[in-house]
Each structure stands twice: as structure tokens, then as C-alpha cells.
Tab-separated table of C-alpha atoms in Angstrom:
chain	number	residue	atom	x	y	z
R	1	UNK	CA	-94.202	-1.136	-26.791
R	2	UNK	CA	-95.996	1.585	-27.675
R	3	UNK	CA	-93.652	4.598	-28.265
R	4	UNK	CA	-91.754	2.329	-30.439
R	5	UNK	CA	-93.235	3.887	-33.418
R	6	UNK	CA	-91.559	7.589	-32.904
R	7	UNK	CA	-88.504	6.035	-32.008
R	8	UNK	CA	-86.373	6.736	-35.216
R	9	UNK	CA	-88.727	10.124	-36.059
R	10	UNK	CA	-87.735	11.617	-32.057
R	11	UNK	CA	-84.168	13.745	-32.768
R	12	UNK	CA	-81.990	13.243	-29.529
R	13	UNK	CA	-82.292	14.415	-26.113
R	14	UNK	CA	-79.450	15.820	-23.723
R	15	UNK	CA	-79.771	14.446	-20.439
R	16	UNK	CA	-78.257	16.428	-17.532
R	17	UNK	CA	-77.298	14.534	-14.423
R	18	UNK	CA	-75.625	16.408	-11.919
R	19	UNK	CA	-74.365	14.991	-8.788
R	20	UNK	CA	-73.081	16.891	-5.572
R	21	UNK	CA	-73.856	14.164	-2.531
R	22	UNK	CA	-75.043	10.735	-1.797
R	23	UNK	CA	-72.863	8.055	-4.086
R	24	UNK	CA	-74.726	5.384	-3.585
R	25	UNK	CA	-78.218	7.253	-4.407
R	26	UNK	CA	-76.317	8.828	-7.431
R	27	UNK	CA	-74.907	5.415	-8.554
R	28	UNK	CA	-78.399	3.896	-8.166
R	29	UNK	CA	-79.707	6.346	-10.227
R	30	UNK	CA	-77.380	6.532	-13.010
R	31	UNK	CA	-76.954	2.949	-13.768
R	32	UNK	CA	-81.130	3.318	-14.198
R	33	UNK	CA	-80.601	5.749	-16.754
R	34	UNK	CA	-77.913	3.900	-18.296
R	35	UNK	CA	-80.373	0.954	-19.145
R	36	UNK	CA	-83.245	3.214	-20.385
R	37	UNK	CA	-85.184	2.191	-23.451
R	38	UNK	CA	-84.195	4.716	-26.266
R	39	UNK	CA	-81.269	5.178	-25.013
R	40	UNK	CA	-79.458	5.909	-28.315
R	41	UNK	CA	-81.502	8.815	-28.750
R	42	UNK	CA	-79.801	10.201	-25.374
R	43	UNK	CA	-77.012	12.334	-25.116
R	44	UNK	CA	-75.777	11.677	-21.480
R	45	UNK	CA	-73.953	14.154	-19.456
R	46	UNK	CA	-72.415	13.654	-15.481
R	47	UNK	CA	-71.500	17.145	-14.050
R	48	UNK	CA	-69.876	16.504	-11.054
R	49	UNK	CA	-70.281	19.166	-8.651
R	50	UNK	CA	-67.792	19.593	-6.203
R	51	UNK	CA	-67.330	15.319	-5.916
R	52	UNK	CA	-63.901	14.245	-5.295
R	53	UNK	CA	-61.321	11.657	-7.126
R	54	UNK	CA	-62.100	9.111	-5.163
R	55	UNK	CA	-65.651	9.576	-5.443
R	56	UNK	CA	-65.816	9.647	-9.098
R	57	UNK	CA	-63.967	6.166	-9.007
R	58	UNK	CA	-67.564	4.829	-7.377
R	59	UNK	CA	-69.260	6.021	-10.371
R	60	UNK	CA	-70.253	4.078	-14.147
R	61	UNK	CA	-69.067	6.766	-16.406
R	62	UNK	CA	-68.868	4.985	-19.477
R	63	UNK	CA	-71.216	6.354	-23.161
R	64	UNK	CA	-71.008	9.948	-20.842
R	65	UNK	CA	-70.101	13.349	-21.141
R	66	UNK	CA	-68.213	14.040	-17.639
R	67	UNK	CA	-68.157	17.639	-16.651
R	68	UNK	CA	-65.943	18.189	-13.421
R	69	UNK	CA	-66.798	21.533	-11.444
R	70	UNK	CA	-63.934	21.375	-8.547
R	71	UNK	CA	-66.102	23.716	-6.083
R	72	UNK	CA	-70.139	22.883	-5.471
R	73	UNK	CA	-71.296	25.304	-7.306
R	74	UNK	CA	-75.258	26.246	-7.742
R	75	UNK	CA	-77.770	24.120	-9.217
R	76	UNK	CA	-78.755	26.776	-11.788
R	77	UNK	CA	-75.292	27.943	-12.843
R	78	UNK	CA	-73.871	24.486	-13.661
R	79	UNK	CA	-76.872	23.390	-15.634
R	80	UNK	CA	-76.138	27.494	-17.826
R	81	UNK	CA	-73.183	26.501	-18.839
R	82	UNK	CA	-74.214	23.556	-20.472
R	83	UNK	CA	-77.228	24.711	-21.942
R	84	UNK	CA	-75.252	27.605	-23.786
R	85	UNK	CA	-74.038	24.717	-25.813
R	86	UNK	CA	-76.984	22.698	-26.180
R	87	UNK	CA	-77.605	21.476	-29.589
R	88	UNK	CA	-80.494	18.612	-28.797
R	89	UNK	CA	-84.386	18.949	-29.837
R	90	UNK	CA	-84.962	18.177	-26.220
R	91	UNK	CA	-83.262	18.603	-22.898
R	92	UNK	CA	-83.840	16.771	-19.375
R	93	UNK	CA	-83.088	17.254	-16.094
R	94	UNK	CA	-82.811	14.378	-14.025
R	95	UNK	CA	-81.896	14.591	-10.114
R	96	UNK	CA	-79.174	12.295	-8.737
R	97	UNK	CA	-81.792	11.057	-5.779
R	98	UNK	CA	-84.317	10.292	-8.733
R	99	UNK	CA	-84.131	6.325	-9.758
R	100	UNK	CA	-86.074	6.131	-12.945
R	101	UNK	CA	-87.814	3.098	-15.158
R	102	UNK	CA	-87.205	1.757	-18.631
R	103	UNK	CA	-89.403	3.729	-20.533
R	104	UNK	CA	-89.439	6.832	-18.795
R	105	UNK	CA	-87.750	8.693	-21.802
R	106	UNK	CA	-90.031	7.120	-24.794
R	107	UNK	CA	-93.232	8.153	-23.028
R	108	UNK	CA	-92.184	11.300	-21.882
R	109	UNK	CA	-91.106	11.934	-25.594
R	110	UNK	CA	-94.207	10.723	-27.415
R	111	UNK	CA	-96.229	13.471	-25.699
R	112	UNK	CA	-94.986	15.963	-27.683
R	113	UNK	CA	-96.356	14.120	-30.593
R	114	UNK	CA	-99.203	15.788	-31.709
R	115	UNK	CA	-100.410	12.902	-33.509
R	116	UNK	CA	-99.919	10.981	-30.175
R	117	UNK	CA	-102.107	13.607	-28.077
R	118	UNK	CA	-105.858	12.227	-27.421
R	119	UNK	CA	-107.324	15.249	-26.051
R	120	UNK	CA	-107.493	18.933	-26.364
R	121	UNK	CA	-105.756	21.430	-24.623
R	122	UNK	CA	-107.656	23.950	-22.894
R	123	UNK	CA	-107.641	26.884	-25.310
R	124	UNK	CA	-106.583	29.429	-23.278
R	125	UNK	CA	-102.913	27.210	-23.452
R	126	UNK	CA	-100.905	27.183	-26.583
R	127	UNK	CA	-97.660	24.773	-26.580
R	128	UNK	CA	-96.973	21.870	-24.217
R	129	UNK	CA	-93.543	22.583	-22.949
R	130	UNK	CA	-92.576	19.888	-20.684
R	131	UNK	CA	-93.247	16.687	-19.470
R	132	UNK	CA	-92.553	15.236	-16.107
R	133	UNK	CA	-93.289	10.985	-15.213
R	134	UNK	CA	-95.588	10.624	-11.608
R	135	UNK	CA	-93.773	9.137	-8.574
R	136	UNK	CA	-94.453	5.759	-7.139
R	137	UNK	CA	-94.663	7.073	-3.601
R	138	UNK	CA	-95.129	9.666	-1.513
R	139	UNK	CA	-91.547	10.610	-0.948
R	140	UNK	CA	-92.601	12.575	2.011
R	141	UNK	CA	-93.743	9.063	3.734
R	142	UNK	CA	-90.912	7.577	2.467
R	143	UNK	CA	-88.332	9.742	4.883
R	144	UNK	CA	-90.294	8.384	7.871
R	145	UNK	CA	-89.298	4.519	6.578
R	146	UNK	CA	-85.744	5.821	6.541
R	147	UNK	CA	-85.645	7.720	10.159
R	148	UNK	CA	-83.317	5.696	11.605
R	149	UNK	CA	-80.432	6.571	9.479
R	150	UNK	CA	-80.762	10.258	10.065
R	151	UNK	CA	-78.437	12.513	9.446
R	152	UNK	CA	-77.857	11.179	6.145
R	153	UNK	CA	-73.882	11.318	5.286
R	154	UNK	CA	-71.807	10.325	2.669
R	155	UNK	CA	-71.695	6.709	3.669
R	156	UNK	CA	-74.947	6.274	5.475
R	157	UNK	CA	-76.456	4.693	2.103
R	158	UNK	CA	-75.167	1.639	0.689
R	159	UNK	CA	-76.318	-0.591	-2.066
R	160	UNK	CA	-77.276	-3.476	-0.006
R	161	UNK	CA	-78.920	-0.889	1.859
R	162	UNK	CA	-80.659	1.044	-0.788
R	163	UNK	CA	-81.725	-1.911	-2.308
R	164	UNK	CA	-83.246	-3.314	0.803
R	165	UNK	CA	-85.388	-0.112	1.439
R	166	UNK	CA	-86.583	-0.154	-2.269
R	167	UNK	CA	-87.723	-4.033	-1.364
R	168	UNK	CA	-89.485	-2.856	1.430
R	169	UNK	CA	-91.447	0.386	0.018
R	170	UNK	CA	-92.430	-1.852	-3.363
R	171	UNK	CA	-92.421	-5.347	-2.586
R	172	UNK	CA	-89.677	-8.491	-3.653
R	173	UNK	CA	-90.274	-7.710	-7.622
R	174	UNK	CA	-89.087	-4.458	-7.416
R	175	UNK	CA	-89.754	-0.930	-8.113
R	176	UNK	CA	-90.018	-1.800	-11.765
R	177	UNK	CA	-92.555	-4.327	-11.871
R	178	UNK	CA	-94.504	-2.229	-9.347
R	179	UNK	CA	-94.464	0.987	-11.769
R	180	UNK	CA	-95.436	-1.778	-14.550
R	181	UNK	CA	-98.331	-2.227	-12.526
R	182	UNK	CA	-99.637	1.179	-11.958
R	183	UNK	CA	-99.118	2.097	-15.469
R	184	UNK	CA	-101.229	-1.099	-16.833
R	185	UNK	CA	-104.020	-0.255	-13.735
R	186	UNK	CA	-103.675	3.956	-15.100
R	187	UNK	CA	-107.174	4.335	-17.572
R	188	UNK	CA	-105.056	8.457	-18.291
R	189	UNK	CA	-102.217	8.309	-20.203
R	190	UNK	CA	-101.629	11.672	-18.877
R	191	UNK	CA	-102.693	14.759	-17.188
R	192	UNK	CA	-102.373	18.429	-17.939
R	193	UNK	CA	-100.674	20.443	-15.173
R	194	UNK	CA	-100.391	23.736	-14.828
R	195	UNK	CA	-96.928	23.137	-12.291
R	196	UNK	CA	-94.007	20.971	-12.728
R	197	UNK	CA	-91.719	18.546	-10.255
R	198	UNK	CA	-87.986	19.304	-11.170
R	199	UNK	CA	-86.768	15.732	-10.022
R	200	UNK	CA	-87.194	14.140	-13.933
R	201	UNK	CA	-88.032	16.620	-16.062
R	202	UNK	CA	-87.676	16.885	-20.496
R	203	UNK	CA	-88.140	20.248	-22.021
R	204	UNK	CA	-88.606	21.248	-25.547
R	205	UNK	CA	-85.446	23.510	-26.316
R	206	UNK	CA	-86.740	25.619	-28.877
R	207	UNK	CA	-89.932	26.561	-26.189
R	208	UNK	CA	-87.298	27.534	-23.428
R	209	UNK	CA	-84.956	29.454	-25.433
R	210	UNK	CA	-88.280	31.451	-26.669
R	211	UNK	CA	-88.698	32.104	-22.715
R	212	UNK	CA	-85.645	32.631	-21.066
R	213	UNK	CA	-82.000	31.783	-22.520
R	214	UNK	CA	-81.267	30.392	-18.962
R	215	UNK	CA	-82.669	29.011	-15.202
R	216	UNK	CA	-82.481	31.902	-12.384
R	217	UNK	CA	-79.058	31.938	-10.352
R	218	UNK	CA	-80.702	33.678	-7.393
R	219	UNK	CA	-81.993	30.723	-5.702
R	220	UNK	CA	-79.793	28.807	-3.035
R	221	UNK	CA	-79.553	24.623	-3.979
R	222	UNK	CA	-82.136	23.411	-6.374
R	223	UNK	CA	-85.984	23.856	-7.212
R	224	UNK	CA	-86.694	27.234	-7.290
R	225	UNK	CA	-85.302	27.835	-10.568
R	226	UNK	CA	-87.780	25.434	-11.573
R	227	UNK	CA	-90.482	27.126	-10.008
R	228	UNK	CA	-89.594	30.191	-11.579
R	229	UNK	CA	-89.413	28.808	-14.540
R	230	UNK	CA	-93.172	27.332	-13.965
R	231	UNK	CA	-94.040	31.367	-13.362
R	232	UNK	CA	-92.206	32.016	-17.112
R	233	UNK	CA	-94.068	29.514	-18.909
R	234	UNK	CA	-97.962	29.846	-17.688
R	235	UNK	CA	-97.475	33.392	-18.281
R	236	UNK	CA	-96.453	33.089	-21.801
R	237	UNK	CA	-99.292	30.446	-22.483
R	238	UNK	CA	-97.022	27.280	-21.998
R	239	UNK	CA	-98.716	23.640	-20.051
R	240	UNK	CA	-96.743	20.866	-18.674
R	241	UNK	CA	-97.855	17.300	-18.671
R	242	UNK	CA	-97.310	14.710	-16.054
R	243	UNK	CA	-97.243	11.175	-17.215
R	244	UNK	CA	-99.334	8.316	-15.473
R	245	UNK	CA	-97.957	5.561	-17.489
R	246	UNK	CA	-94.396	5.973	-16.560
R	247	UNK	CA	-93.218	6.662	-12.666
R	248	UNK	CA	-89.614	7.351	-10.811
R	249	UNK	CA	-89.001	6.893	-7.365
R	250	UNK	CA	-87.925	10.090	-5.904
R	251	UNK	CA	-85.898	10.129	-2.605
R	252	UNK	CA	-86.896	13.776	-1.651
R	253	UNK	CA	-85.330	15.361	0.533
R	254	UNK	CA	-82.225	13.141	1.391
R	255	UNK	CA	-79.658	15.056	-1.117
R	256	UNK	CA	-80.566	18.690	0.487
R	257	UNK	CA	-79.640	17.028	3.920
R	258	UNK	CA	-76.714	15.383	2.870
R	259	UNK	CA	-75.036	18.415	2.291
R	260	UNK	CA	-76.369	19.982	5.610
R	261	UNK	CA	-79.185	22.265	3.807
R	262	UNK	CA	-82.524	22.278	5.701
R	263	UNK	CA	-84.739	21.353	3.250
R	264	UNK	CA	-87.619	23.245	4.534
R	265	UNK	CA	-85.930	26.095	5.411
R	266	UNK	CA	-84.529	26.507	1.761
R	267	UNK	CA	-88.082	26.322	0.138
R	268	UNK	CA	-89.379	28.998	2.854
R	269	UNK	CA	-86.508	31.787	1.265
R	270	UNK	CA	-87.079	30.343	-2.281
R	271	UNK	CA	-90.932	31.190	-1.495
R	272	UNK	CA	-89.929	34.497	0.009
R	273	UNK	CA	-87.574	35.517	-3.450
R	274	UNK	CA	-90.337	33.815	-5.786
R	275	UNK	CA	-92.431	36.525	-4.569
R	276	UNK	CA	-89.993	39.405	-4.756
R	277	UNK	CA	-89.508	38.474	-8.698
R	278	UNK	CA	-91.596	40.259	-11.364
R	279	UNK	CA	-92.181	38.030	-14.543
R	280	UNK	CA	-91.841	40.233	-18.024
């Protein structure tokens, strides 16, 4: 493989997976990042937010830190009290609705190798700051495949299910082989962007803690903290890169419903505060 030569030089890399709806997706997804190449280099840690005892008993949590919040509590806030105590080189953020492939975590961490970096960076940029992997599919499209089990619930989804919808958006081999294929077809490892896609997402900790100390706890469910975030770090001379040699499969939108949230609606007042905000 290719990023096997960083893989003893790369110090670790806390992984924050919180889940607040949809077991099945959230099983799905964890089990992925269970079986992720580099995975020693990984610190793992399940906050549970707001999930039952019986819930928790559908869940893998073995090689995990578990962190059990009682009452759903924002996005922002229960990722801040982690990262108070964050010790790691590198910190992701991976959604519960986000199912992600092997090497996701190698080739997201050997772009921050400058030795590993082909091309310049626009000069007007300093430090890359984060690296995000491209989606399979458009996630948007995807909903329509899905329409029938609208309203989603916590039962609606089950692993027959899931794994029957996966079949039929990437073909009998699988969403891995499929994002096996892209990658070998991609002639770009990656691509400069000047935004970034919160569903699987590593950071550079020293970069963030030179930017903010924590995410915004104004925003309502998950994203625009992100987006704020995106605001901090262009202003200060920060770039993201978005990877086209490794790909997740993203299920949008399902998580926000699940919990009754309109997902539109939410991104419409996170637009309205974004604006309202001043960046220092």
C-alpha cells in the first residue's frame, strides 16, 4: 500500500464517534472503523448521546473509549469536552451515518506529509489543516432510493436492510470494491479546497488549538460548527484537502430526521447565525 511507509513515523489519532439515532446506521458504521487499516495508530472513542441501555447492548464496543451523556446534548458541546483532554497529534470526527473504507485513515494521514505533497500550495495559503475523503455518491440522490421508508425511526433500518440498499447503490461487490475502483480510475491524489464536509473529517491539533480552543455551541444539531470553523481557518491562512483516492458513503440527511430535525430547515438558521458571527 502506499501510506505504509509513514505508518510507524504518524503519532496517533483520536477518533470521535458520537452517536444519538439510527443503530443500525451507527453499528454499520462503527464496525467499518473498527477494521480500518492503521488502526493501532487510532485512539477510538463512542460518546453516546442520549442512547439508552438497551441500545448500547446493539453496539461493538470493544478497543473503545465509551463516553455516556444521559440527555442528547449538542453536537458541539459533547465533542468540547473531549477535546479539553485531547492529547493526540491528530483528531477526527467521524459521523455515525458515515460508513467508511479501509484506508480512509492512512491516506487522509499521509497528506500532511510534506514529503508526501506533489504540488504547491497556492501562496496566499500557509498550513493544510484538515483533510476530508470524497463520497461515493451523491447522498442527496441517495434519499430518493430510500423514499419508501420515510419517516426514518429507530427501527426503520436494519442490517439486512442496510446492506441490501448498499448492494443496490454500488453493485454485488460492495461499496468497497467500488471505492477501490474510483480510487485506481482517480489520475489526483487530491484536491485543495477552500471548504470542508464534517461527515469524516482529521484535523491537525496543534493548527486548531492555534485557532480556536473549541467548536461554536450556538448552532442547533451538527454542521455549522464546522462551517464556522471553515470561516476560522481561511481567515487565518489555513486550506483543507479532500482526498480522491479514498471515499465514504455518507447517508445525509437520515440522522437529522431520525430525531425529528428538518434538515433543511436547520441549515437555513445555521445560515442565518453564520452570518450574524464576526470572525476575530
Amino acid at each position: 500500500m502506499l501510506f505504509n511507509s509513514i505508518f510507524h513515523s504518524m503519532k496517533r489519532v483520536t477518533v470521535f464517534f458520537v452517536i444519538c439515532e439510527q443503530l443500525f446506521l451507527a453499528k454499520k458504521a462503527l464496525k467499518a472503523l473498527q477494521l480500518s487499516d492503521g488502526i493501532e495508530l487510532m485512539d477510538l472513542v463512542v460518546i453516546l448521546n442520549g442512547i439508552s441501555e438497551s441500545e448500547r447492548n446493539l453496539l461493538d464496543l470493544k478497543d473503545c473509549k465509551v463516553v455516556i451523556k444521559e440527555r442528547r446534548e449538542s453536537y458541539a458541546k459533547v465533542l468540547n469536552q473531549q477535546l479539553s483532554e485531547l492529547q493526540t497529534e491528530f483528531f477526527a470526527l467521524v459521523h455515525s451515518d458515515t460508513l467508511v473504507t479501509k484506508n480512509w485513515l492512512l491516506a487522509s494521514l499521509a497528506l500532511f506529509d510534506k514529503d508526501l505533497i506533489q504540488e504547491e500550495a497556492p501562496p496566499e495559503i500557509c498550513e493544510l489543516i484538515a483533510v476530508y475523503p470524497s463520497t461515493g455518491k451523491d447522498y442527496q440522490k441517495l434519499n430518493k432510493k430510500i423514499e419508501s421508508f420515510k419517516p426514518p425511526t429507530k427501527t426503520f433500518l436494519t442490517d439486512e436492510l442496510i446492506d441490501s440498499i448498499l448492494k443496490k447503490i454500488y453493485g454485488m461487490e460492495g461499496f468497497e470494491r467500488y471505492q477501490e475502483e474510483l480510487a485506481r480510475k482517480s489520475e489526483i491524489w487530491y484536491t485543495i479546497m477552500f471548504e470542508l464536509q464534517s461527515y469524516c473529517l482529521i484535523i491537525k491539533t496543534v493548527s486548531f488549538k492555534r485557532i480556536t480552543e473549541k467548536f461554536s455551541e450556538e448552532f442547533e444539531g451538527a454542521g455549522g460548527e464546522i462551517r464556522l470553523f471553515c470561516k476560522q481557518c481561511l481567515q487565518a491562512g489555513y486550506y483543507f484537502a479532500r482526498l480522491n483516492t479514498s471515499y465514504v458513503h455518507h447517508w445525509g440527511n437520515m440522522t437529522t430526521d431520525g430525531i425529528g430535525m428538518n434538515y433543511h430547515e436547520q441549515l437555513q438558521r445555521q445560515n442565518d447565525l453564520l452570518e450574524k458571527i464576526e470572525i476575530e
